[in-house]
Amino acid sequence: MDDVVRPSYYVSTLHLYEDENLEDLTLIWLDAKIDQSDDCKDTQFRLRGIVNWLETFVDMEQCVNYIANVKQEKVFFIVSGSYGEQVVQKIHNFPKITYIYVFCHDKIKHEQWTKQYKKLDNRLFDDKTLLLEKVELDVKSCIQNFLPMRLLHSNIRQKTLRDLDYEGGMFMWFQLLIEILIMMEYPNDEAKNDMLEICRKQYQNNPIEISRIEEFKDTYTPKDAIKWYTRDCFLYRLLNKALRIENFDIIYKFRHIISDIYQQLKQMHPSYLKVVSTKENILTVYRGQHMAAEELERLKLHKNGYISMNTFLSTSLSCEAAVTFAGDGSGRPQYESIMFEIDIPLDEKKSNDDDDSIPPFSNINQVSYIPNENEILFSIECIQEGYKNKIRIIFRIESIEQMTENLWMIKLRLDSKNNMELQEVSKHIRTQFLDEKPSLLNLGKIFLFIDDYDKAEKYYKILLEELSSNHKNLPDVYHHLGFVYRGKGEYSLATEYFDKALVIEHSQSTENNPHPMLHNTYAGLGLLYDSMGDYDLAIDMYRKAMQIITSTELLNEEHMIGIYNNMAFTYRHQGKYEQSLTLYNQILEKQLKLLPTFDPEFAITYNNIALVWSEIGDVTQALSNYEKALEIEKKTLPPEHSTTASTYNNIGILQFKQKNILESLNNFKRSLNIFLKVYGVDHQSVATVYTNMGDVHGFAKEYSEAMKYLEDAIQINLKLLPASQFNLVHTYNIIGAVYYMQQRYTDAIESHQNALKILQVRQKEAGLRERFRVAELLTVTYNAKARSLLETNKWEEAIACQENALEEYFVYHHNNESHFDIIEQYNKIGYSCKHANQLEKAMRMFIQSFRIQAVRIIKKDRETVTARTAGHYFAQVDAWLIAIENYEKILDITQLNSPYDRLFAETYSGIGQTLYEFGLLPEALEMFEKTLHLLWNTHELTQLLLSTTHFDIGNIHFQQEKYDEAAKNYLLALDIELNSSSATGASLALKYQRLGEVYMRESKFDEALECYRKSLKLEADSVSPDHLQYARNYHEIAAVLVLKSMPDDALAYYEKALQIRLKDLSNKNASNNSENHLSIAHKDLASTYYNMAVIYEDAERYEAAIKCHENAVEIYLKCSSNIDLAKTYNYIADAYLSLENEQAALQNYNKALNYIIIEPKSDYTIASQVCKSISAIYREQPENDDHELSEKFRIYIEKAKDFEDQHKCGDACKCYLLALNDLLITDPSNHKVLAETYSKMANTFESVQNIQNILPRLQMGIYRVNSTSES
C-alpha cells in the first residue's frame, strides 16, 4: 500500500479580515489634521515601526466607537490637544485602554486637566521624538507583561481527560496539540512558507517588518530559532499573541518555528543542567512584570493551586533585573508590580539520572538576539516526549506576599511530584490520541474530541490533500470526517464520508479478515442515524458492526460492549426501554468476565441503566442502580471525584421526585461538597447543584432559601459564559417555577423570558446538531412561560408560546409528528384555546392531535375497537384527556371510511363526554346532538348508545339547572333502555339515581324517594352490597328523609352509607390508591359525618353531634383541609356552648381561629363569627376589679388602632393576636378586656372584603391563640 505523503494543495485559508489585528497591541491616533502634513505622515511611519496596527481618526465619535469594539488587544491611544479633554473623559475607563498620550503644541494649557487621569501619567508631549521614545518604552514593557498562563484546580489529578474541569481539560489538550506540532515532520519548506504568508499579510503596510520577514526567509536556519524568537519583531509578537489567546489556526502556521525552538532548547538543556546541578540542588530564577490587579486577585484565591504557562517562558538569573522589569507600582490601580521567584528542583535529576524528569530549559546568552542578559528560557508546555508520560511546566503557587509598598512577590515551584501524579492521565490521552509518528490525523482527533468540528474538518481536509489515493490512512480520515459532519449536524456530508470509508474498507476486506476500521465505520453510521432520528436504520448499522465483530477472532468482547452500549442508547431514544435494559444487562454479564468486581466500568453501566429506569418513571429501580454505581465509585475512585459527585446529584434528583426532601437535599450537599473541592466555586457542576437545591427548597415552600441557591447559580453561570449558557437557561426556568409556586406570575414570566433571550440567540448561531439541544430547551421554556401567562389570563401570548414550543418539538424530533410530545403539545394548545374561548381553533388542535394518533393506529394495524374500549375505560377512571385522544383516533379512522356509520356517531359521543368533564357544556351538548342526528339519519338505532346520549344530554341540562329538560332526557334514556334487551341493572340504577336528584332539586320528594329506592333495588342485582353506589343512594335517600322530617329514618340510611364508605376507605389505603381518590373518599366520609351531626343537633343530642364532628376532624387532618377544620371546630364549639361547657367551647373556637389564620383562602366571615362567639363567652364570665394591663399589651393595642386608622387590617389583626397571647399569659381572668379585644378583632375581620388581603401578613409568623386553660 502506498504510504506517500505529498504536499497539500488544499486552500487552508486563515480568514484574516482587513480589520483583524494578530498582534497584542493596537495604536490609535485621533487628530483632526492627521493627514495634512509630511510630518504627520512621518510620525505615522515611525509609530507603525513600534506598533504595526495603527489606526488613525479625524472624527471623535468614529474613534470612540472603534475603541469600544476592540476585542482582545490592548490599546495605546494618542490624541491631539484640541480633542484631548473631551475624548479622554469618555474613554479613560474603557478596560482595553492601557495608556493615553496627549500630543499638543501647548503643554501648559493641558497640564491641569491631564493630572486627574491615571492612564495619562507623564504622557503629555509637545515633542515628537519624546513621544515616540515613550511609546516605544511602554510597548516594550507591555509586551514583557504578556504572560499567557492558566490557573489549575486540584482536579488536575482526576483520572481521565473527560473528568477534568474546563481549565484542566484545556490545559491537557493544549499540551497535546503542541506536542503533535513538535513531533510532526516537516520535510520541505511548506510550513515555513505558511508562516511567512500570514506575516506578510499582517505587515503589508509596514516596510520595516516586511524587510525583517524577507531577512528571515533568506537567512533563517534551525540554529537561529531562539535568536529570532528573542528579537522584538513580527515573529515574537504574532506567536506570543496566538499562544496567549490559544488561536490554534495561527499557532499551526508557526509550527515549524515552535518545533525548532523546542528542539534547540532540548539540545542545550543537558549541558546546562549538568553545569547548574553540580553547584546547587535548586535553581532559582526570576521574572518581573506588571500584572492586572484583577489577575493578581485571582492568583491569591488559588494559593497552593497550579499555574501552567502557554508560552516559552523567559526568566532571569538576576533578581535585580527582574525588579527593574517589575516596576515601582506606578501602574496602579490598573496594574500591580509583580516579581516571580521560581524554584526548579534539581535533586530529582541527580537521583534518577533522567534527562526527561525536568522540562527543557537553558541559559540562552549565546544564542539570544540580546546576549549577556542571563536569560533562562523554558520550553512551551507539552506532554513529555517519549514514553515516560510526564507533564511539563506546571508550577505550584507557594506564596503571594507584598514585599514592599510597591512590589508583590509570587513564589512558584516546578511541581515534579505533580508530574508523577499525572502519569496516568498522560498515558491515557497519549494512548487515545497519539501515534508513534503524530500527524494531522492525530490533530483532527483532538479537535473532534473537544467538539471543535470546524478545526477538525480543516485539518482533516489538509491531510486529505496530502495523502495519495491508496494511502493506508485514507479510510481513517473519511471515517473521522463522518464524525465531524455528524457533530456539525451536516448529515448528508456525514453519510457521504462514512460511505467513502466503507467502500475502501470493503475493498480491503476478506470474509475472514475484515478491515480493522470496518466495524467502527458501521458503528459510526449507527450513531449518525441515531442523531437523524432514524432509529431502525441505526440498529441495522449496529447489527452489521456486531456481525463483523463476532465473525473475527481479532476483535474482542470490548468491541462488543461498545456496540451494545450504542444500541442500548438508541433503543432508549426510541422508547424501547425493555430492549435497552436487556442490552445493558448483557453488557454487565460481559464486564463480569472481563473486569475486576469493582471496576469503574461497572459504575458507568449502572448509571446508564439508572437513566433508562428514570425515563420509564420507575424511580425505585433507577435509585437502586445509581446506588450500585455509587458503591463502586466509592471503592474505585478517589474520595473527592467528580463522577461520584455526579452520582450523588442524580440520586438527589430522584429522591426529589419521590418528595423525599430531606434525603434529596443531603445528597445534593454531598455532591456540592465534592464539586467545590474538585473544581472550586466557579464551575458549571457547582451551579447545577445549586439550581437543584433551589428547586427542592422551592417545592418545600422555603422560598428565600431557594432563591439564595438559585442566585448563586446565576452568578456562577454568568461568570462562565458562553460555556454555561444552557445551564443558565435551566436556572432561569427553575427560578420561574419558584415564582410560579408563589403566584408571582409576572416575575415568573420575566425569568422565563431571560432564558428565552439566551436560547433565541443560540437558535440563530447554532449548528444543526446543537440546534436540537436548543430546540429541547426552547420547548421547556416556552411551555413554562405559557403556564404563567395562562394564570394571568394572557391567552394570546400563552397560545403563541405554546405554538412556538410546538415548532421546536418538530425540530427536536426530526419532524416526526407522531411523537408523544407533539401530540401532547397539540392538546395543550387546544386546552388554552378553549380557555380563551377560541373553540373552533381548540377543536382543530384536538382533531389534529388525534389525526396523528389515527395514522399511528393504521400503521400499526390496530383495530378501532381497541381505541373505543380504551376511551370508555379511561373515562371510567376520570382520565378524560386520554379518553379524548382515544375517541378521536376512531373519528379520523372513521372519516377515512364512511362518515355516517355507528362508529362515527360513537366518536362524537365520546368527544362530548370528555368535553363535559372539561366543563365545556355547550360544546359537549353540540357533540351529543350531532350523535343523535347521525343515529337517526342512518336508522342505526343502537339502543345503548342512544340511551347513553340522552343521559349525557340530561347531565348537561342538570348542570345548567334546566331541570325539566334534564328530567325529559333521563326519562327518554330510561324508556329506551327498559325496552332494550341489552340493558344492565347498574346502568338503569345510575339513571334512576340521577332522575332522583332532579326531583330533589324540584322539591318533589316522594318522586325522588321512589327513584332512589328503584335504584337501590336494581343495584342489588348488579353490584355487591358494599359498592360505593349503594353509599351514594343511601346518602341521597337520607337527604330526602331529612327534608320529609323523618330524622330517625334518615340517620339509619346515613349509618348505612357511613359503613360502606369506611370500608371503602380502608380498602383504598390498603391498596395504596392515588391521593386524588383518597381525598375524594375522605371528603365523602366527612360529609356523611357532618349530615349526621346536623340531625343530632336538631334533636339536641349534642354529645352525639360532637362525636360526629370529631370524626370529621380526624378525616380533615389527613387531607389537609384547613378551612373545613376551621368550620368543624366552630361547629364543635357551638355544640359545647349548647351544653353550657364554655371552657371546651373556648378551646374549640380558638382551634377554629388558628386554622383560619393558616389558610390563605379562608372566608373572613368565619373568622369574624368565631371572634364574636369567644367575645360573648368572656362577657358572661365574672369580673374581678384588680387588673393591671401589661405594657406589652398596651403597646400591641395601640399599634393595632394605628394600623386600623391606616386601613392596614392584616397588621392590626396581627397586633390583636399578639396582645391576646400576652393577656392570656399575664392576666387570663381579665374577661372584660379579653371580650373587648376579641370583639375588636371581629370588627377588623369584617372591615375587609376578602381575608386573603390579611392572611399573608398574619402568616409572617405563627401567632397561635392560647385558650384560658392552656395559658
mmCIF file of C-alpha atoms in Angstrom, residues 226-227 230 265 268 272 314-317 361-378:
data_model
loop_
_atom_site.group_PDB
_atom_site.id
_atom_site.type_symbol
_atom_site.label_atom_id
_atom_site.label_comp_id
_atom_site.label_asym_id
_atom_site.label_seq_id
_atom_site.Cartn_x
_atom_site.Cartn_y
_atom_site.Cartn_z
ATOM 1 C CA ILE A 226 15.892 31.259 19.653
ATOM 2 C CA LYS A 227 17.713 34.251 18.183
ATOM 3 C CA THR A 230 14.084 36.834 21.281
ATOM 4 C CA LEU A 265 16.290 24.155 23.908
ATOM 5 C CA MET A 268 21.089 22.870 25.060
ATOM 6 C CA TYR A 272 23.298 23.487 31.048
ATOM 7 C CA SER A 314 11.518 33.971 29.711
ATOM 8 C CA THR A 315 13.174 34.387 33.141
ATOM 9 C CA SER A 316 16.402 35.780 34.544
ATOM 10 C CA LEU A 317 19.059 34.651 36.993
ATOM 11 C CA PHE A 361 15.316 24.986 29.684
ATOM 12 C CA SER A 362 18.641 26.685 29.301
ATOM 13 C CA ASN A 363 20.651 29.870 29.614
ATOM 14 C CA ILE A 364 20.394 31.389 26.143
ATOM 15 C CA ASN A 365 23.116 34.012 26.349
ATOM 16 C CA GLN A 366 24.996 32.505 23.427
ATOM 17 C CA VAL A 367 22.025 32.209 21.077
ATOM 18 C CA SER A 368 19.812 35.155 22.051
ATOM 19 C CA TYR A 369 19.337 38.228 19.899
ATOM 20 C CA ILE A 370 20.185 40.207 23.050
ATOM 21 C CA PRO A 371 23.190 38.331 24.572
ATOM 22 C CA ASN A 372 24.645 38.538 28.085
ATOM 23 C CA GLU A 373 21.330 39.106 29.890
ATOM 24 C CA ASN A 374 21.475 35.839 31.874
ATOM 25 C CA GLU A 375 18.101 34.913 30.385
ATOM 26 C CA ILE A 376 16.790 31.427 31.157
ATOM 27 C CA LEU A 377 14.207 30.292 28.590
ATOM 28 C CA PHE A 378 11.793 27.468 29.409
#
